[in-house]
Amino acid sequence: MNCKGGQPHDDATIRATRCFNPSIHLAVLGQFKRGKSTFVNALLGEELLPTAIVPLTAIPTFIEHADRLQATIIFTDHRHNEICQPLARFVTESANPENKLGVSQVDVYYPSDLLKNGLVLIDTPGIGSTFRHNTVATLNFLPQCDAAVFVVSADPPPTEVEIEFLRQVQGKVRCRQNRAWKPGSLAVRNFGSKVGWRR
């Protein structure tokens, strides 16, 4: 992933780097407690990411294909540590409040047919909670993404916070089409135990 070894300085540098990377980075975005981690787990058919009834995910988690399950923690000082312990210690607000551990992102490698052709799923911190730093963390990494899925609730309808965030997403996420960067959008509506798609 292009962010290993440090963050590029600007959006143009990130996009230039991504042009030479055949993988597709798909970010799963949404307001806090909309079921983003649960949605990613459902796509993979595995309870890979921690979930809870309170705002949980605090660190972007990248999931890509590998022959065996493993995880690497990338810290803001560029250290890389492969871990065997639960992800929750590093990626959740309760175990790592305000990112006291200095984690930049977590890379998870998982043997999934969904990912084997280059798709990289990215679980993100929820926006709009009292943890303002989570919203900032999500916005900062968006230029690394080729496309985004925005998870919303069936009831109530999208909030003003969600609508404003989508406007910001449109300015940061660019899909590669014929070697050009173009905006794209896709939404997922969460119906509790069911998941519905809306273009």
C-alpha atoms as one frame of an Amber mdcrd trajectory, in Angstrom:
protein
   0.000   0.000   0.000   1.363   3.361  -0.952   1.160   4.838   2.520   3.703
   2.438   3.976   6.863   4.197   4.938   5.147   7.552   5.361   2.316   9.614
   3.951   2.782  11.404   0.607   2.689  15.174   0.981  -0.261  16.063  -1.257
  -3.174  14.651  -3.219  -1.357  14.904  -6.556   1.575  12.828  -5.270  -0.790
  10.216  -3.879  -2.691   9.916  -7.167   0.523   9.718  -9.182   1.684   6.868
  -6.964  -1.672   5.093  -7.192  -1.576   5.162 -11.022   1.251   2.615 -10.904
  -0.545   0.380  -8.417  -2.933  -2.166  -9.997  -4.988  -2.614  -6.812  -8.331
  -0.864  -6.285  -8.749   0.831  -2.924 -12.422   0.827  -1.870 -13.161   2.829
   1.273 -16.191   2.014   3.424 -17.349   5.354   4.839 -20.184   6.636   6.983
 -21.314   8.290  10.167 -20.415   6.569  13.437 -22.399   3.437  14.253 -23.820
   2.896  10.777 -22.449  -0.657  10.576 -19.335  -0.107   8.444 -17.219  -2.778
  10.141 -20.176  -5.165  10.180 -20.660  -4.562   6.446 -16.995  -5.345   5.717
 -17.219  -8.512   7.813 -20.322  -9.551   5.850 -18.526  -9.046   2.532 -15.646
 -11.215   3.703 -17.837 -13.831   5.364 -15.721 -13.601   8.514 -15.835 -11.675
  11.813 -12.477 -10.131  11.005 -13.015  -6.612  12.352 -14.161  -5.694  15.878
 -17.716  -4.361  16.192 -19.677  -2.807  19.086 -22.728  -0.697  19.909 -20.606
   2.387  20.710 -18.347   4.350  18.296 -15.503   1.896  17.837 -13.184   2.114
  14.817 -10.544   4.793  15.351  -7.851   3.793  12.823  -8.146   3.089   9.060
  -7.838  -0.656   8.466  -6.756  -1.895   5.019  -7.726  -5.463   4.088  -6.081
  -7.154   1.120  -5.520 -10.665  -0.172  -2.839 -13.027   1.100  -2.418 -16.780
   1.451  -2.774 -16.622   5.230  -4.280 -14.319   7.822  -1.848 -11.797   9.264
  -1.852  -8.168  10.377   0.709  -5.379  10.451   0.514  -2.219  12.540   2.032
   0.884  10.918   2.876   3.635  13.374   3.171   7.348  12.732   6.957   7.111
  13.285   7.084   4.571  10.388   7.620   1.475  12.557   5.956  -1.709  11.267
   4.964  -4.447  13.719   3.351  -7.733  12.728   0.873  -8.766  15.409  -0.890
 -11.898  16.590  -3.044 -10.219  19.236  -6.600  -8.901  18.599  -6.946  -5.867
  16.333  -9.171  -4.129  18.871  -6.160  -3.096  20.966  -4.925  -0.873  18.139
  -7.955   0.200  16.086 -10.673   0.917  18.648 -11.382   4.150  20.499 -11.877
   2.300  23.790  -8.522   0.457  23.692  -6.546   3.211  21.951  -8.219   6.497
  23.012  -7.296   9.483  20.832  -4.729   7.178  19.199  -2.352   7.304  22.155
  -0.372   4.453  20.582   0.428   6.561  17.521  -0.993   4.130  14.946  -1.155
   5.399  11.365  -3.052   2.440   9.909  -3.468  -1.315  10.168  -2.904  -3.666
   7.229  -4.784  -6.962   7.403  -3.994  -9.773   4.976  -6.729 -12.341   4.461
  -7.302 -15.282   2.057 -10.534 -14.140   0.392 -11.735 -14.727  -3.173 -13.266
 -11.242  -3.076  -9.816  -9.691  -2.689  -7.607 -11.921  -4.812  -7.902  -9.803
  -7.975  -6.580  -6.666  -6.323  -9.510  -5.222  -4.383  -8.430  -3.613  -1.090
 -11.216  -2.890   1.409 -10.687  -0.017   3.838 -12.662   0.193   7.064 -12.673
   3.769   8.332 -13.356   5.702  11.549 -16.917   6.979  11.683 -17.606  10.671
  11.190 -19.859  12.919  13.266 -19.195  11.496  16.728 -17.750  13.389  19.701
 -14.356  12.002  18.654 -13.464  14.759  16.197 -10.044  13.222  15.505 -11.767
  10.213  13.913 -13.398  12.423  11.278 -10.064  14.113  10.573  -8.315  10.737
  10.225 -10.882   9.593   7.667 -10.669  12.778   5.578  -6.866  12.703   5.564
  -6.536   9.307   3.953  -9.311   9.647   1.330  -6.950  10.668  -1.522  -5.492
   7.145  -1.332  -8.878   5.717  -2.362 -10.124   4.900  -5.855 -13.780   4.591
  -4.869 -15.999   4.712  -1.800 -19.069   3.020  -0.364 -21.060   5.263   1.959
 -23.116   3.385   4.558 -26.299   5.077   5.783 -29.222   4.112   7.981 -32.693
   3.282   6.687 -34.263   5.351   9.479 -33.738   8.252   9.980 -32.788   9.579
   6.528 -29.256  10.924   5.915 -28.301  13.679   8.331 -26.831  17.087   7.529
 -23.492  15.818   8.852 -23.595  12.931   6.373 -24.568  15.171   3.452 -21.771
  17.634   4.216 -19.269  14.793   4.571 -20.314  13.400   1.176 -19.558  16.795
  -0.367 -16.065  16.610   1.088 -15.644  13.033  -0.102 -16.484  14.037  -3.675
 -13.581  16.468  -3.624 -11.087  13.882  -2.385 -11.976  10.480  -3.858 -11.188
  10.134  -7.553 -11.733   7.015  -9.650  -9.252   6.100 -12.366 -10.989   5.954
 -15.741  -8.931   5.828 -18.924  -5.922   7.183 -17.015  -7.928  10.165 -15.804
  -9.214  10.847 -12.308 -12.983  11.246 -12.198 -15.438  11.403  -9.293 -17.664
   8.444  -8.565 -20.219   7.546  -5.902 -22.035   4.570  -4.442 -24.207   4.269
  -1.333 -25.226   1.356   0.846 -28.344   1.519   3.005 -28.257  -0.500   6.215
 -31.558  -2.245   6.966 -30.496  -3.788  10.244 -29.865  -7.445   9.447 -30.234
  -6.803   5.696 -28.081  -4.732   3.389 -29.549  -2.842   0.438 -27.678  -1.227
  -2.437 -28.445   2.110  -3.997 -26.561   3.741  -6.885
